[in-house]
Amino acid sequence: MASFMNRCVSQWQCLYLIVVYISNSVCGNIRYSISEELELGAFVGNIANDLRLDVNQLSARRFRTVTDHKTQYLDVNLNTGALFIKEKIDREQLCEQRLTCVLMLEAVMENPLKLYSFEVEILDINDNPPVFQKSQMRLEISESASPGTRFRLQNAHDRDAGTNSVRTYEISQNEHFVLELRRERIVAPELVLQRPLDREQQPTHQLTLTAIDGGTPQRSGTTLITINVFDINDNAPVFEQSVYQITIAENVPKDTLIMKLNALDMDEGQNGEIIYSFSDHTPDRVRNTFSLDSRNGEIRVTGTVDFEEAHEYQICVEAKDRGPDAAPVYCEVLLKIADVNDNAPEIIVSSMSSPIPENASLGTAVALLKVTDRDSEERGDVTCHISKNTPFKLDSSFNNYYTLVVDGDIDREEVSDYKINISCTDAGSPPLSSYRTIPIELSDINDNTPSFMQPSFTMHVTENNAVGKSIGSVPAFDPDSDQNAYLTYTILDTFIHGMPTSTFTSISSANGVMFAQRSFDYEQIKKFQVHVQVKDAGSPPLNSTITVNVIIVDQNDNVPVILLPLSNRGSSAEETMPRSADPGYLVAKVTATDADSGQNAQLYYQLLQPTDESLFTVSPETGEIWTIRRFGIQSSRREKIVILVRDNGKPSLSSTTTINLTVLDEDTENPSNVGMLANPGRWTSDLRRYLIISFGTISIIFLLPIIILSIKVHKGRNAMNGHRCSWTIPFSFLWRNSSRGIEKASINLPIPPHYADNETASETFRYDVCQTLNSDMKDFMFVKLHGPTAPTINIKTGACMASVNGNASDSIMAVTTESHESAHEPEAGTNRVHTYQLSKNEHFTLELQTDGEQTVTAELVLERPLDREHQPIQQSTLTAIDGETPVSLVHGMPAPTFFTIISANGMMFAQRSFDYEQLKNVQVFLDIMDTGSPRLNSYVTVNMIIVDQNKNAPVILSPLSNRGSVAEETMPRSADPGYLVAKVTATDADSGQNAKLHYQFLQPIDESLGTGHIWTIRRFGIIDLLKKTS
């Protein structure tokens, strides 16, 4: 027997290595047949020869096999074209017990893309013996059972298929039973009682049931049958039908009722109570998917019903009563599963080409896709679409294959990569869809010319530069990538002033930075041009050219050169003038030039060393030297004037010239015509006198109401209780009676810094400025003085300030302010207000007082003097704290009226619109508490700073307006230059830069003074009488 089996195995092994069937159908399909369990590397067939392919091209054209299975069972030797076993094939695992087992494969070749399909049939071998589910089986048979009674036995299961599956059963020899086989879909053994049983003679029978398959060699399996004979229960249950056929849809919910079985038993009591159960040979797959109620026979769904896993289920149900000698009866439930559209299409990428060149032609294949759907009939029909607005399309092939090809122009510089979205939808109801994103990268070609960042470049180089210093760069860019974007910079060979460009500049070939090759001189060359070329490293290389303008920037390296007056002896010039010359006489004019340009060539003239500073002045712009006053009898006949000429460069360079002036007693020189303006005649003096008298009368009438108003206010303030502050401030006003003035020929003449008349007088004034600290701000009276020593009162703090010599002094008194405002707390006990806290500051402290009712009152006490110039506004936060949680008060109001906070995440929100002029900062306390037991908490202080916006226009405080928006001022016509006409005083409620004020003339004078003081520049002349505005 052993030799026979070995011989049979050898024959089968030979058959495994032989190709049983190769056919070439109309579609070009090839079919191979092999046995399961072949060794790895076993030869299946030469697919290259069968497909008539050149073996030498298999590797170059990437020949390979594609399968739907997760495991790659077969592979191809690219050197020989042989198809061989890559993974051992188990037919039972692959196809279970289906009669035919075919492995569907495809072969793919590229360049050009071709697809071949072939089949491999897996033949079964008898490698599995029959196996019973239970090694022992118990039967209980009543002794009243009549001969011919049949008993269904459990079926043996053989994983092999076809002839190798179970073919027959055998029972051990005995006197009472014979074995009969029912051949329907499967061979089912039945035990038939041949002779009546006698329990008293033999209560137990043991039989051996053997299952034998039809393979070669035969394999078998056994189970032990134990038969217990019991007393009479003469009626067995009876089903209404022996076979039930039911159809349900897949994916039905769990606990769904499939059907209810009903069996009848004519007996009563326990002999008539029926118990339902699955038969012993019911497979586990049925038991895991369905449940059977033992009392009412209901079959329900307990697992997942999937049409793709099993098309139908065969359920054998056993019913028996609970009486003695109960005999089981059986029925079959044939459950068919109806397919529904519950599987979305599956998109498989079989081949992919990425990256592709950006100049790929239309129709170039990018990817090969296969789309499958596990559903049946029309539910497995799939339609695929590609995302719109892409230069690709999807071509349908055979057997649900799709090819993604180029369908438009592609440019890597515009889009470097694509994400192609593919959607596939089946024809089920409702339709299901699947999506797949195919990434496609584009490779670069050199199709873009390098470009400079600007159409032209201008570089400014300061003269006297260092050789080799960078003067700028000419950056360029190339939208290509890698080697195609590697740029090289060069300067084209040209000539500048007859010399090669390379002697002027050079350039870094790597980054385009340009360097000076010489030190430039602005006076010799002011600008030049160079041409720069940039070239990429592509094939073929591309280039661009640009013009670079190099401008030499002047340095202040040339001193002013004095042209006039000409020097007669050495470095001194000689000039003469008559002693009788009037003020404003043009003595001389100094003319100079500077070889530099711009600000470096702008010249200013300065009187450096006059013999008498009160005699001469010089025009800073024109260099004209004028007399300021007449020459006296005792004045020297020879004056030495040194004029300094400096430019506006940095650092400034200068030159000097000396003029020796000879004063002649005789009228040998014609006087300046300008001096005629100083002798207006007698009628001019009379007119001046009348004007002075008129202006004086008007001023006295205007001052009387102001004096009366000041006296009334002063008396009203004396009647109030409060602190007072006062100053004794000296003010000196210059009063000039000189009949001589400064005349001006063509430009404004500056007043010498040490110029003074002997006819001056000083007057000392005393002003008392008072305030009541407890009064409202509207009760303050401010006395404004026009001058640098005018005192001021801080509107915010009430501090009295005085300015001496233009510098603000400290506050002359410390003011103690009491705050009687208390926080209101409606609660009592430990929850009432216990104390107050004041934010940290340098000037104030907080004193607490408690009355008889235990009410806490807070008082603010000033400890250190205030300084308005150092800090004009003092802000502090007063916090009222009760017995539980701190409560923040801001300006006497609870903090929640200013801010709210989200208790979950701590986000804070403003509850009002803030005004910086009313509130500059806010300090609030936050409490954070956990939810543990006991609850723990912490406190934190949050400082809110209000940022100022420039939303307040300046307010002009003085001069006061009498009519509309025009203020009236008077001045004597004989006022000398430098007379103080008026002072404009303004204020701005903003702070910082927003409150910094600048003053300037709008009309009619074109010079901006910037201090708020309005001064005269010259005397009033006859022509000024005809003007309507001053």
PDB file of N, CA and C in Angstrom, residues 486-522:
ATOM      1  N   TYR A 486      20.946  77.823 -12.656  1.00  0.00           N
ATOM      2  CA  TYR A 486      22.240  78.266 -12.130  1.00  0.00           C
ATOM      3  C   TYR A 486      22.741  79.414 -12.999  1.00  0.00           C
ATOM      4  N   LEU A 487      22.922  80.592 -12.411  1.00  0.00           N
ATOM      5  CA  LEU A 487      23.211  81.813 -13.156  1.00  0.00           C
ATOM      6  C   LEU A 487      24.664  82.226 -12.997  1.00  0.00           C
ATOM      7  N   THR A 488      25.211  82.806 -14.068  1.00  0.00           N
ATOM      8  CA  THR A 488      26.572  83.333 -14.076  1.00  0.00           C
ATOM      9  C   THR A 488      26.520  84.764 -14.588  1.00  0.00           C
ATOM     10  N   TYR A 489      27.170  85.699 -13.862  1.00  0.00           N
ATOM     11  CA  TYR A 489      27.149  87.118 -14.194  1.00  0.00           C
ATOM     12  C   TYR A 489      28.492  87.527 -14.791  1.00  0.00           C
ATOM     13  N   THR A 490      28.459  88.332 -15.852  1.00  0.00           N
ATOM     14  CA  THR A 490      29.671  88.891 -16.464  1.00  0.00           C
ATOM     15  C   THR A 490      29.387  90.325 -16.890  1.00  0.00           C
ATOM     16  N   ILE A 491      30.469  91.126 -17.000  1.00  0.00           N
ATOM     17  CA  ILE A 491      30.388  92.504 -17.508  1.00  0.00           C
ATOM     18  C   ILE A 491      30.891  92.502 -18.940  1.00  0.00           C
ATOM     19  N   LEU A 492      30.076  93.036 -19.854  1.00  0.00           N
ATOM     20  CA  LEU A 492      30.461  93.085 -21.252  1.00  0.00           C
ATOM     21  C   LEU A 492      31.589  94.093 -21.453  1.00  0.00           C
ATOM     22  N   ASP A 493      32.488  93.765 -22.378  1.00  0.00           N
ATOM     23  CA  ASP A 493      33.655  94.612 -22.638  1.00  0.00           C
ATOM     24  C   ASP A 493      33.226  95.844 -23.413  1.00  0.00           C
ATOM     25  N   THR A 494      33.268  97.005 -22.754  1.00  0.00           N
ATOM     26  CA  THR A 494      33.033  98.299 -23.387  1.00  0.00           C
ATOM     27  C   THR A 494      34.100  99.273 -22.893  1.00  0.00           C
ATOM     28  N   PHE A 495      34.033 100.519 -23.334  1.00  0.00           N
ATOM     29  CA  PHE A 495      35.018 101.531 -22.941  1.00  0.00           C
ATOM     30  C   PHE A 495      34.305 102.695 -22.274  1.00  0.00           C
ATOM     31  N   ILE A 496      34.931 103.211 -21.225  1.00  0.00           N
ATOM     32  CA  ILE A 496      34.455 104.384 -20.503  1.00  0.00           C
ATOM     33  C   ILE A 496      35.565 105.415 -20.536  1.00  0.00           C
ATOM     34  N   HIS A 497      35.291 106.541 -21.216  1.00  0.00           N
ATOM     35  CA  HIS A 497      36.300 107.587 -21.370  1.00  0.00           C
ATOM     36  C   HIS A 497      37.572 107.015 -21.974  1.00  0.00           C
ATOM     37  N   GLY A 498      37.390 106.092 -22.919  1.00  0.00           N
ATOM     38  CA  GLY A 498      38.535 105.524 -23.606  1.00  0.00           C
ATOM     39  C   GLY A 498      39.256 104.433 -22.850  1.00  0.00           C
ATOM     40  N   MET A 499      38.728 103.983 -21.711  1.00  0.00           N
ATOM     41  CA  MET A 499      39.386 102.949 -20.920  1.00  0.00           C
ATOM     42  C   MET A 499      38.425 101.778 -20.765  1.00  0.00           C
ATOM     43  N   PRO A 500      38.949 100.537 -20.658  1.00  0.00           N
ATOM     44  CA  PRO A 500      38.080  99.364 -20.534  1.00  0.00           C
ATOM     45  C   PRO A 500      37.229  99.434 -19.268  1.00  0.00           C
ATOM     46  N   THR A 501      36.050  98.849 -19.371  1.00  0.00           N
ATOM     47  CA  THR A 501      35.134  98.826 -18.222  1.00  0.00           C
ATOM     48  C   THR A 501      35.733  98.074 -17.048  1.00  0.00           C
ATOM     49  N   SER A 502      36.566  97.077 -17.334  1.00  0.00           N
ATOM     50  CA  SER A 502      37.136  96.272 -16.255  1.00  0.00           C
ATOM     51  C   SER A 502      38.021  97.080 -15.340  1.00  0.00           C
ATOM     52  N   THR A 503      38.524  98.249 -15.803  1.00  0.00           N
ATOM     53  CA  THR A 503      39.347  99.092 -14.924  1.00  0.00           C
ATOM     54  C   THR A 503      38.493  99.923 -13.984  1.00  0.00           C
ATOM     55  N   PHE A 504      37.172  99.939 -14.206  1.00  0.00           N
ATOM     56  CA  PHE A 504      36.277 100.695 -13.336  1.00  0.00           C
ATOM     57  C   PHE A 504      35.560  99.793 -12.352  1.00  0.00           C
ATOM     58  N   THR A 505      34.947  98.709 -12.828  1.00  0.00           N
ATOM     59  CA  THR A 505      34.166  97.824 -11.944  1.00  0.00           C
ATOM     60  C   THR A 505      34.436  96.371 -12.311  1.00  0.00           C
ATOM     61  N   SER A 506      34.107  95.504 -11.386  1.00  0.00           N
ATOM     62  CA  SER A 506      34.111  94.054 -11.606  1.00  0.00           C
ATOM     63  C   SER A 506      32.854  93.484 -10.974  1.00  0.00           C
ATOM     64  N   ILE A 507      32.547  92.230 -11.270  1.00  0.00           N
ATOM     65  CA  ILE A 507      31.312  91.604 -10.778  1.00  0.00           C
ATOM     66  C   ILE A 507      31.598  90.182 -10.356  1.00  0.00           C
ATOM     67  N   SER A 508      30.919  89.752  -9.307  1.00  0.00           N
ATOM     68  CA  SER A 508      31.010  88.361  -8.863  1.00  0.00           C
ATOM     69  C   SER A 508      30.141  87.502  -9.771  1.00  0.00           C
ATOM     70  N   SER A 509      30.747  86.502 -10.379  1.00  0.00           N
ATOM     71  CA  SER A 509      29.997  85.668 -11.319  1.00  0.00           C
ATOM     72  C   SER A 509      28.922  84.839 -10.632  1.00  0.00           C
ATOM     73  N   ALA A 510      29.028  84.645  -9.314  1.00  0.00           N
ATOM     74  CA  ALA A 510      28.083  83.770  -8.622  1.00  0.00           C
ATOM     75  C   ALA A 510      26.829  84.485  -8.179  1.00  0.00           C
ATOM     76  N   ASN A 511      26.958  85.733  -7.662  1.00  0.00           N
ATOM     77  CA  ASN A 511      25.794  86.395  -7.073  1.00  0.00           C
ATOM     78  C   ASN A 511      25.497  87.765  -7.654  1.00  0.00           C
ATOM     79  N   GLY A 512      26.294  88.274  -8.613  1.00  0.00           N
ATOM     80  CA  GLY A 512      25.998  89.552  -9.241  1.00  0.00           C
ATOM     81  C   GLY A 512      26.375  90.769  -8.420  1.00  0.00           C
ATOM     82  N   VAL A 513      27.212  90.615  -7.385  1.00  0.00           N
ATOM     83  CA  VAL A 513      27.656  91.760  -6.587  1.00  0.00           C
ATOM     84  C   VAL A 513      28.774  92.468  -7.344  1.00  0.00           C
ATOM     85  N   MET A 514      28.644  93.798  -7.489  1.00  0.00           N
ATOM     86  CA  MET A 514      29.626  94.585  -8.236  1.00  0.00           C
ATOM     87  C   MET A 514      30.584  95.280  -7.268  1.00  0.00           C
ATOM     88  N   PHE A 515      31.845  95.414  -7.704  1.00  0.00           N
ATOM     89  CA  PHE A 515      32.891  95.990  -6.873  1.00  0.00           C
ATOM     90  C   PHE A 515      33.600  97.093  -7.663  1.00  0.00           C
ATOM     91  N   ALA A 516      34.039  98.118  -6.930  1.00  0.00           N
ATOM     92  CA  ALA A 516      34.794  99.224  -7.535  1.00  0.00           C
ATOM     93  C   ALA A 516      36.243  98.798  -7.726  1.00  0.00           C
ATOM     94  N   GLN A 517      36.797  99.076  -8.909  1.00  0.00           N
ATOM     95  CA  GLN A 517      38.183  98.733  -9.204  1.00  0.00           C
ATOM     96  C   GLN A 517      39.116  99.938  -9.091  1.00  0.00           C
ATOM     97  N   ARG A 518      38.574 101.093  -8.736  1.00  0.00           N
ATOM     98  CA  ARG A 518      39.379 102.292  -8.557  1.00  0.00           C
ATOM     99  C   ARG A 518      38.653 103.223  -7.591  1.00  0.00           C
ATOM    100  N   SER A 519      39.371 104.228  -7.114  1.00  0.00           N
ATOM    101  CA  SER A 519      38.777 105.258  -6.274  1.00  0.00           C
ATOM    102  C   SER A 519      38.293 106.379  -7.190  1.00  0.00           C
ATOM    103  N   PHE A 520      36.993 106.714  -7.124  1.00  0.00           N
ATOM    104  CA  PHE A 520      36.398 107.677  -8.044  1.00  0.00           C
ATOM    105  C   PHE A 520      36.505 109.095  -7.497  1.00  0.00           C
ATOM    106  N   ASP A 521      36.543 110.046  -8.425  1.00  0.00           N
ATOM    107  CA  ASP A 521      36.594 111.468  -8.098  1.00  0.00           C
ATOM    108  C   ASP A 521      35.404 112.138  -8.770  1.00  0.00           C
ATOM    109  N   TYR A 522      34.518 112.686  -7.976  1.00  0.00           N
ATOM    110  CA  TYR A 522      33.304 113.288  -8.518  1.00  0.00           C
ATOM    111  C   TYR A 522      33.620 114.444  -9.457  1.00  0.00           C
TER     112      TYR A 522
END
